[in-house]
């Protein structure tokens, strides 16, 4: 029932969009030709591929949180209610972050997006340090806020800098690079934790996330995308 209501609300919001008319006749091209065109545009947009590589490595490390977090919740925090509280806190934070993202107008939207992603490290870091449940709930809420702001700014920049005819193909490369290593990270979390310990594994994951985020933020192409004065609309300079 809740999912149905959320989809209805999303449909209502999307109904307000006014999309420009598109040509009814589209020249057909082969699947592999479209892949090549999408890859060419993906490579041309330096800010995309230079960040996706390190976001993918950060997501690889973060996967350990989903494997080891429930173990700590069961062993040290009271079980399923604790993990549920963390999940709810993250969701509330994500909703709050979505509202916040509508209001902010950073001068460097892509840099601000990457900076917001730093907050995501709080979840494995807090678990790794053995913080009490109230502190972990706060970490989860802040991570939710950061993720929503990050994604809102990221996709705003994406849609305003990637040509419409290449957007779906570039987006597929973006998603593939960002999440392809998640299953491997989840698969390795258990064996690594068996050797060095659950808390140490989560702390190591936090270090990897911090390092990869620092590399992303240091990319010149990230800071080259700025907002037009007075409008908050990103433009590449």
PDB file of C-alpha atoms in Angstrom:
ATOM      1  CA  UNK A   1       0.000   0.000   0.000  1.00  0.00           C
ATOM      2  CA  UNK A   2       2.790   2.407   0.911  1.00  0.00           C
ATOM      3  CA  UNK A   3       4.581   1.646  -2.379  1.00  0.00           C
ATOM      4  CA  UNK A   4       1.390   2.304  -4.319  1.00  0.00           C
ATOM      5  CA  UNK A   5       0.959   5.689  -2.628  1.00  0.00           C
ATOM      6  CA  UNK A   6       4.580   6.627  -3.319  1.00  0.00           C
ATOM      7  CA  UNK A   7       4.234   5.712  -7.002  1.00  0.00           C
ATOM      8  CA  UNK A   8       1.011   7.727  -7.251  1.00  0.00           C
ATOM      9  CA  UNK A   9       2.732  10.735  -5.689  1.00  0.00           C
ATOM     10  CA  UNK A  10       5.648  10.361  -8.111  1.00  0.00           C
ATOM     11  CA  UNK A  11       3.254  10.192 -11.067  1.00  0.00           C
ATOM     12  CA  UNK A  12       1.528  13.364  -9.855  1.00  0.00           C
ATOM     13  CA  UNK A  13       4.830  15.217  -9.604  1.00  0.00           C
ATOM     14  CA  UNK A  14       6.008  13.982 -13.011  1.00  0.00           C
ATOM     15  CA  UNK A  15       2.741  15.098 -14.603  1.00  0.00           C
ATOM     16  CA  UNK A  16       3.898  18.695 -14.130  1.00  0.00           C
ATOM     17  CA  UNK A  17       6.876  18.191 -16.444  1.00  0.00           C
ATOM     18  CA  UNK A  18       6.587  19.726 -19.889  1.00  0.00           C
ATOM     19  CA  UNK A  19       8.943  17.971 -22.297  1.00  0.00           C
ATOM     20  CA  UNK A  20       9.792  19.460 -25.702  1.00  0.00           C
ATOM     21  CA  UNK A  21       8.386  17.760 -28.776  1.00  0.00           C
ATOM     22  CA  UNK A  22      10.637  15.191 -30.409  1.00  0.00           C
ATOM     23  CA  UNK A  23      10.852  13.993 -33.982  1.00  0.00           C
ATOM     24  CA  UNK A  24       8.591  11.023 -34.626  1.00  0.00           C
ATOM     25  CA  UNK A  25      10.990   9.513 -37.150  1.00  0.00           C
ATOM     26  CA  UNK A  26      14.285   8.322 -35.719  1.00  0.00           C
ATOM     27  CA  UNK A  27      17.075   6.948 -37.861  1.00  0.00           C
ATOM     28  CA  UNK A  28      17.808   3.404 -36.783  1.00  0.00           C
ATOM     29  CA  UNK A  29      21.388   2.492 -35.891  1.00  0.00           C
ATOM     30  CA  UNK A  30      22.932  -0.782 -34.820  1.00  0.00           C
ATOM     31  CA  UNK A  31      23.290  -1.706 -31.177  1.00  0.00           C
ATOM     32  CA  UNK A  32      27.085  -1.717 -31.330  1.00  0.00           C
ATOM     33  CA  UNK A  33      27.160   1.627 -33.141  1.00  0.00           C
ATOM     34  CA  UNK A  34      25.110   3.123 -30.324  1.00  0.00           C
ATOM     35  CA  UNK A  35      27.475   1.588 -27.777  1.00  0.00           C
ATOM     36  CA  UNK A  36      30.449   3.163 -29.536  1.00  0.00           C
ATOM     37  CA  UNK A  37      28.750   6.550 -29.708  1.00  0.00           C
ATOM     38  CA  UNK A  38      27.831   6.379 -26.035  1.00  0.00           C
ATOM     39  CA  UNK A  39      31.381   5.368 -25.093  1.00  0.00           C
ATOM     40  CA  UNK A  40      32.783   8.241 -27.137  1.00  0.00           C
ATOM     41  CA  UNK A  41      30.579  10.743 -25.325  1.00  0.00           C
ATOM     42  CA  UNK A  42      31.384   9.112 -21.973  1.00  0.00           C
ATOM     43  CA  UNK A  43      35.116   9.515 -22.619  1.00  0.00           C
ATOM     44  CA  UNK A  44      34.660  13.071 -23.875  1.00  0.00           C
ATOM     45  CA  UNK A  45      33.017  14.127 -20.617  1.00  0.00           C
ATOM     46  CA  UNK A  46      36.182  14.037 -18.513  1.00  0.00           C
ATOM     47  CA  UNK A  47      34.373  14.835 -15.283  1.00  0.00           C
ATOM     48  CA  UNK A  48      32.256  11.685 -15.639  1.00  0.00           C
ATOM     49  CA  UNK A  49      34.844   8.999 -16.218  1.00  0.00           C
ATOM     50  CA  UNK A  50      37.442  10.461 -13.862  1.00  0.00           C
ATOM     51  CA  UNK A  51      34.952  10.380 -11.002  1.00  0.00           C
ATOM     52  CA  UNK A  52      33.084   7.164 -11.808  1.00  0.00           C
ATOM     53  CA  UNK A  53      36.226   5.040 -11.430  1.00  0.00           C
ATOM     54  CA  UNK A  54      36.757   6.188  -7.852  1.00  0.00           C
ATOM     55  CA  UNK A  55      33.067   6.253  -6.954  1.00  0.00           C
ATOM     56  CA  UNK A  56      32.998   2.624  -8.083  1.00  0.00           C
ATOM     57  CA  UNK A  57      35.914   1.773  -5.791  1.00  0.00           C
ATOM     58  CA  UNK A  58      34.225   3.602  -2.921  1.00  0.00           C
ATOM     59  CA  UNK A  59      31.001   1.656  -3.492  1.00  0.00           C
ATOM     60  CA  UNK A  60      33.038  -1.546  -3.584  1.00  0.00           C
ATOM     61  CA  UNK A  61      34.348  -0.766  -0.100  1.00  0.00           C
ATOM     62  CA  UNK A  62      30.967   0.392   1.204  1.00  0.00           C
ATOM     63  CA  UNK A  63      29.360  -2.945   0.297  1.00  0.00           C
ATOM     64  CA  UNK A  64      30.921  -4.398   3.436  1.00  0.00           C
ATOM     65  CA  UNK A  65      28.575  -2.239   5.531  1.00  0.00           C
ATOM     66  CA  UNK A  66      25.502  -4.065   4.209  1.00  0.00           C
ATOM     67  CA  UNK A  67      27.096  -7.436   5.005  1.00  0.00           C
ATOM     68  CA  UNK A  68      28.721  -6.694   8.354  1.00  0.00           C
ATOM     69  CA  UNK A  69      26.359  -4.012   9.686  1.00  0.00           C
ATOM     70  CA  UNK A  70      23.553  -6.484  10.435  1.00  0.00           C
ATOM     71  CA  UNK A  71      26.048  -8.739  12.215  1.00  0.00           C
ATOM     72  CA  UNK A  72      27.064  -5.932  14.568  1.00  0.00           C
ATOM     73  CA  UNK A  73      23.425  -4.926  15.026  1.00  0.00           C
ATOM     74  CA  UNK A  74      22.529  -8.475  16.047  1.00  0.00           C
ATOM     75  CA  UNK A  75      25.566  -9.036  18.219  1.00  0.00           C
ATOM     76  CA  UNK A  76      26.032  -5.677  19.933  1.00  0.00           C
ATOM     77  CA  UNK A  77      23.023  -3.410  19.388  1.00  0.00           C
ATOM     78  CA  UNK A  78      19.962  -5.496  20.213  1.00  0.00           C
ATOM     79  CA  UNK A  79      19.183  -7.242  16.954  1.00  0.00           C
ATOM     80  CA  UNK A  80      16.715  -6.498  14.181  1.00  0.00           C
ATOM     81  CA  UNK A  81      15.101  -3.426  15.848  1.00  0.00           C
ATOM     82  CA  UNK A  82      18.493  -1.685  15.850  1.00  0.00           C
ATOM     83  CA  UNK A  83      19.081  -2.370  12.153  1.00  0.00           C
ATOM     84  CA  UNK A  84      15.530  -1.243  11.397  1.00  0.00           C
ATOM     85  CA  UNK A  85      16.170   1.999  13.292  1.00  0.00           C
ATOM     86  CA  UNK A  86      19.286   2.620  11.234  1.00  0.00           C
ATOM     87  CA  UNK A  87      17.427   1.966   8.003  1.00  0.00           C
ATOM     88  CA  UNK A  88      14.584   4.280   8.980  1.00  0.00           C
ATOM     89  CA  UNK A  89      17.020   7.002  10.029  1.00  0.00           C
ATOM     90  CA  UNK A  90      18.761   6.770   6.670  1.00  0.00           C
ATOM     91  CA  UNK A  91      15.411   7.017   4.852  1.00  0.00           C
ATOM     92  CA  UNK A  92      14.362  10.068   6.853  1.00  0.00           C
ATOM     93  CA  UNK A  93      17.726  11.652   6.150  1.00  0.00           C
ATOM     94  CA  UNK A  94      17.363  10.914   2.438  1.00  0.00           C
ATOM     95  CA  UNK A  95      13.921  12.568   2.336  1.00  0.00           C
ATOM     96  CA  UNK A  96      15.265  15.588   4.192  1.00  0.00           C
ATOM     97  CA  UNK A  97      18.225  15.782   1.848  1.00  0.00           C
ATOM     98  CA  UNK A  98      15.917  15.773  -1.161  1.00  0.00           C
ATOM     99  CA  UNK A  99      14.105  18.819   0.205  1.00  0.00           C
ATOM    100  CA  UNK A 100      17.417  20.507   1.010  1.00  0.00           C
ATOM    101  CA  UNK A 101      18.758  19.833  -2.499  1.00  0.00           C
ATOM    102  CA  UNK A 102      15.902  21.872  -3.979  1.00  0.00           C
ATOM    103  CA  UNK A 103      16.936  24.907  -1.947  1.00  0.00           C
ATOM    104  CA  UNK A 104      20.697  25.018  -2.349  1.00  0.00           C
ATOM    105  CA  UNK A 105      22.449  26.767  -5.250  1.00  0.00           C
ATOM    106  CA  UNK A 106      26.184  25.981  -5.034  1.00  0.00           C
ATOM    107  CA  UNK A 107      28.605  27.931  -7.201  1.00  0.00           C
ATOM    108  CA  UNK A 108      30.368  24.672  -8.073  1.00  0.00           C
ATOM    109  CA  UNK A 109      27.514  22.153  -8.226  1.00  0.00           C
ATOM    110  CA  UNK A 110      29.614  19.122  -9.140  1.00  0.00           C
ATOM    111  CA  UNK A 111      32.192  19.864  -6.449  1.00  0.00           C
ATOM    112  CA  UNK A 112      29.349  20.318  -3.955  1.00  0.00           C
ATOM    113  CA  UNK A 113      27.872  17.003  -5.095  1.00  0.00           C
ATOM    114  CA  UNK A 114      31.165  15.211  -4.500  1.00  0.00           C
ATOM    115  CA  UNK A 115      31.576  16.907  -1.136  1.00  0.00           C
ATOM    116  CA  UNK A 116      28.096  15.784  -0.054  1.00  0.00           C
ATOM    117  CA  UNK A 117      29.068  12.191  -0.852  1.00  0.00           C
ATOM    118  CA  UNK A 118      31.745  12.327   1.871  1.00  0.00           C
ATOM    119  CA  UNK A 119      29.064  11.981   4.538  1.00  0.00           C
ATOM    120  CA  UNK A 120      28.392   8.445   3.344  1.00  0.00           C
ATOM    121  CA  UNK A 121      31.561   7.310   5.135  1.00  0.00           C
ATOM    122  CA  UNK A 122      29.915   7.899   8.516  1.00  0.00           C
ATOM    123  CA  UNK A 123      28.017   4.603   8.417  1.00  0.00           C
ATOM    124  CA  UNK A 124      30.949   2.144   8.102  1.00  0.00           C
ATOM    125  CA  UNK A 125      33.143   4.440  10.204  1.00  0.00           C
ATOM    126  CA  UNK A 126      30.618   4.593  13.045  1.00  0.00           C
ATOM    127  CA  UNK A 127      30.105   0.834  12.976  1.00  0.00           C
ATOM    128  CA  UNK A 128      33.833   0.216  12.828  1.00  0.00           C
ATOM    129  CA  UNK A 129      34.451   2.445  15.846  1.00  0.00           C
ATOM    130  CA  UNK A 130      31.753   0.639  17.823  1.00  0.00           C
ATOM    131  CA  UNK A 131      29.660   3.766  18.472  1.00  0.00           C
ATOM    132  CA  UNK A 132      26.442   3.376  20.474  1.00  0.00           C
ATOM    133  CA  UNK A 133      23.123   3.054  18.664  1.00  0.00           C
ATOM    134  CA  UNK A 134      21.999   6.713  19.060  1.00  0.00           C
ATOM    135  CA  UNK A 135      25.244   7.913  17.451  1.00  0.00           C
ATOM    136  CA  UNK A 136      24.872   5.371  14.655  1.00  0.00           C
ATOM    137  CA  UNK A 137      21.316   6.547  14.038  1.00  0.00           C
ATOM    138  CA  UNK A 138      22.623  10.094  13.648  1.00  0.00           C
ATOM    139  CA  UNK A 139      25.324   8.841  11.273  1.00  0.00           C
ATOM    140  CA  UNK A 140      22.720   7.032   9.179  1.00  0.00           C
ATOM    141  CA  UNK A 141      20.489  10.119   8.997  1.00  0.00           C
ATOM    142  CA  UNK A 142      23.391  12.350   7.952  1.00  0.00           C
ATOM    143  CA  UNK A 143      24.454   9.799   5.347  1.00  0.00           C
ATOM    144  CA  UNK A 144      20.949   9.850   3.916  1.00  0.00           C
ATOM    145  CA  UNK A 145      21.014  13.645   3.672  1.00  0.00           C
ATOM    146  CA  UNK A 146      24.415  13.591   1.991  1.00  0.00           C
ATOM    147  CA  UNK A 147      23.445  10.917  -0.521  1.00  0.00           C
ATOM    148  CA  UNK A 148      20.288  12.752  -1.621  1.00  0.00           C
ATOM    149  CA  UNK A 149      22.105  16.070  -2.057  1.00  0.00           C
ATOM    150  CA  UNK A 150      24.900  14.300  -3.916  1.00  0.00           C
ATOM    151  CA  UNK A 151      22.552  12.545  -6.331  1.00  0.00           C
ATOM    152  CA  UNK A 152      20.360  15.596  -6.955  1.00  0.00           C
ATOM    153  CA  UNK A 153      23.330  17.781  -7.860  1.00  0.00           C
ATOM    154  CA  UNK A 154      25.067  15.020  -9.792  1.00  0.00           C
ATOM    155  CA  UNK A 155      22.108  14.298 -12.063  1.00  0.00           C
ATOM    156  CA  UNK A 156      21.412  18.002 -12.533  1.00  0.00           C
ATOM    157  CA  UNK A 157      24.946  18.477 -13.844  1.00  0.00           C
ATOM    158  CA  UNK A 158      24.632  15.251 -15.850  1.00  0.00           C
ATOM    159  CA  UNK A 159      21.453  16.304 -17.616  1.00  0.00           C
ATOM    160  CA  UNK A 160      22.745  19.773 -18.386  1.00  0.00           C
ATOM    161  CA  UNK A 161      26.102  18.701 -19.801  1.00  0.00           C
ATOM    162  CA  UNK A 162      25.406  15.430 -21.611  1.00  0.00           C
ATOM    163  CA  UNK A 163      23.643  15.747 -25.006  1.00  0.00           C
ATOM    164  CA  UNK A 164      20.061  14.480 -24.881  1.00  0.00           C
ATOM    165  CA  UNK A 165      20.637  11.997 -27.710  1.00  0.00           C
ATOM    166  CA  UNK A 166      23.490  10.336 -25.782  1.00  0.00           C
ATOM    167  CA  UNK A 167      22.095  10.591 -22.257  1.00  0.00           C
ATOM    168  CA  UNK A 168      20.724   7.063 -21.910  1.00  0.00           C
ATOM    169  CA  UNK A 169      23.916   5.441 -23.195  1.00  0.00           C
ATOM    170  CA  UNK A 170      26.230   7.599 -21.109  1.00  0.00           C
ATOM    171  CA  UNK A 171      23.999   6.956 -18.096  1.00  0.00           C
ATOM    172  CA  UNK A 172      24.348   3.211 -18.617  1.00  0.00           C
ATOM    173  CA  UNK A 173      28.157   3.486 -18.557  1.00  0.00           C
ATOM    174  CA  UNK A 174      27.853   5.703 -15.485  1.00  0.00           C
ATOM    175  CA  UNK A 175      25.713   3.161 -13.622  1.00  0.00           C
ATOM    176  CA  UNK A 176      27.854   0.221 -14.724  1.00  0.00           C
ATOM    177  CA  UNK A 177      31.063   1.844 -13.523  1.00  0.00           C
ATOM    178  CA  UNK A 178      29.517   2.970 -10.250  1.00  0.00           C
ATOM    179  CA  UNK A 179      27.981  -0.334  -9.190  1.00  0.00           C
ATOM    180  CA  UNK A 180      29.738  -3.147 -11.045  1.00  0.00           C
ATOM    181  CA  UNK A 181      32.022  -3.874  -8.067  1.00  0.00           C
ATOM    182  CA  UNK A 182      29.270  -3.925  -5.421  1.00  0.00           C
ATOM    183  CA  UNK A 183      28.685  -7.709  -5.610  1.00  0.00           C
ATOM    184  CA  UNK A 184      32.419  -8.349  -5.346  1.00  0.00           C
ATOM    185  CA  UNK A 185      32.687  -6.062  -2.321  1.00  0.00           C
ATOM    186  CA  UNK A 186      29.817  -7.884  -0.636  1.00  0.00           C
ATOM    187  CA  UNK A 187      31.319 -11.281  -1.452  1.00  0.00           C
ATOM    188  CA  UNK A 188      34.712 -10.345  -0.014  1.00  0.00           C
ATOM    189  CA  UNK A 189      33.427  -8.679   3.156  1.00  0.00           C
ATOM    190  CA  UNK A 190      32.840 -11.937   5.018  1.00  0.00           C
ATOM    191  CA  UNK A 191      36.177 -13.634   4.216  1.00  0.00           C
ATOM    192  CA  UNK A 192      38.127 -10.451   4.964  1.00  0.00           C
ATOM    193  CA  UNK A 193      36.279  -9.973   8.265  1.00  0.00           C
ATOM    194  CA  UNK A 194      37.043 -13.571   9.212  1.00  0.00           C
ATOM    195  CA  UNK A 195      40.747 -12.765   8.917  1.00  0.00           C
ATOM    196  CA  UNK A 196      41.071  -9.217  10.312  1.00  0.00           C
ATOM    197  CA  UNK A 197      37.813  -8.822  12.249  1.00  0.00           C
ATOM    198  CA  UNK A 198      34.454  -7.210  11.580  1.00  0.00           C
ATOM    199  CA  UNK A 199      35.260  -3.797  13.049  1.00  0.00           C
ATOM    200  CA  UNK A 200      38.658  -3.620  11.352  1.00  0.00           C
ATOM    201  CA  UNK A 201      37.111  -4.471   7.992  1.00  0.00           C
ATOM    202  CA  UNK A 202      34.601  -1.641   8.331  1.00  0.00           C
ATOM    203  CA  UNK A 203      37.336   0.790   9.350  1.00  0.00           C
ATOM    204  CA  UNK A 204      39.390  -0.280   6.336  1.00  0.00           C
ATOM    205  CA  UNK A 205      36.345   0.298   4.139  1.00  0.00           C
ATOM    206  CA  UNK A 206      35.964   3.786   5.614  1.00  0.00           C
ATOM    207  CA  UNK A 207      39.601   4.556   4.793  1.00  0.00           C
ATOM    208  CA  UNK A 208      39.114   3.422   1.195  1.00  0.00           C
ATOM    209  CA  UNK A 209      36.009   5.612   0.879  1.00  0.00           C
ATOM    210  CA  UNK A 210      37.813   8.658   2.288  1.00  0.00           C
ATOM    211  CA  UNK A 211      40.778   8.184  -0.049  1.00  0.00           C
ATOM    212  CA  UNK A 212      38.651   7.660  -3.158  1.00  0.00           C
ATOM    213  CA  UNK A 213      36.444  10.644  -2.314  1.00  0.00           C
ATOM    214  CA  UNK A 214      39.542  12.800  -1.826  1.00  0.00           C
ATOM    215  CA  UNK A 215      40.825  11.771  -5.254  1.00  0.00           C
ATOM    216  CA  UNK A 216      37.447  12.550  -6.823  1.00  0.00           C
ATOM    217  CA  UNK A 217      37.298  15.975  -5.187  1.00  0.00           C
ATOM    218  CA  UNK A 218      40.831  16.774  -6.350  1.00  0.00           C
ATOM    219  CA  UNK A 219      39.964  16.273 -10.034  1.00  0.00           C
ATOM    220  CA  UNK A 220      40.229  19.599 -11.947  1.00  0.00           C
ATOM    221  CA  UNK A 221      37.254  18.652 -14.120  1.00  0.00           C
ATOM    222  CA  UNK A 222      35.065  18.475 -11.007  1.00  0.00           C
ATOM    223  CA  UNK A 223      35.776  22.117 -10.197  1.00  0.00           C
ATOM    224  CA  UNK A 224      35.494  23.234 -13.835  1.00  0.00           C
ATOM    225  CA  UNK A 225      31.695  22.963 -13.763  1.00  0.00           C
ATOM    226  CA  UNK A 226      30.184  26.090 -12.289  1.00  0.00           C
ATOM    227  CA  UNK A 227      26.737  27.600 -11.894  1.00  0.00           C
ATOM    228  CA  UNK A 228      25.610  30.588 -13.910  1.00  0.00           C
ATOM    229  CA  UNK A 229      25.436  33.688 -11.763  1.00  0.00           C
ATOM    230  CA  UNK A 230      22.042  34.199 -10.216  1.00  0.00           C
ATOM    231  CA  UNK A 231      20.516  31.098 -11.737  1.00  0.00           C
ATOM    232  CA  UNK A 232      22.164  28.111 -10.115  1.00  0.00           C
ATOM    233  CA  UNK A 233      22.291  26.466 -13.556  1.00  0.00           C
ATOM    234  CA  UNK A 234      25.557  24.579 -14.062  1.00  0.00           C
ATOM    235  CA  UNK A 235      27.629  25.324 -17.111  1.00  0.00           C
ATOM    236  CA  UNK A 236      30.954  23.888 -18.211  1.00  0.00           C
ATOM    237  CA  UNK A 237      33.755  26.433 -18.438  1.00  0.00           C
TER     238      UNK A 237
END
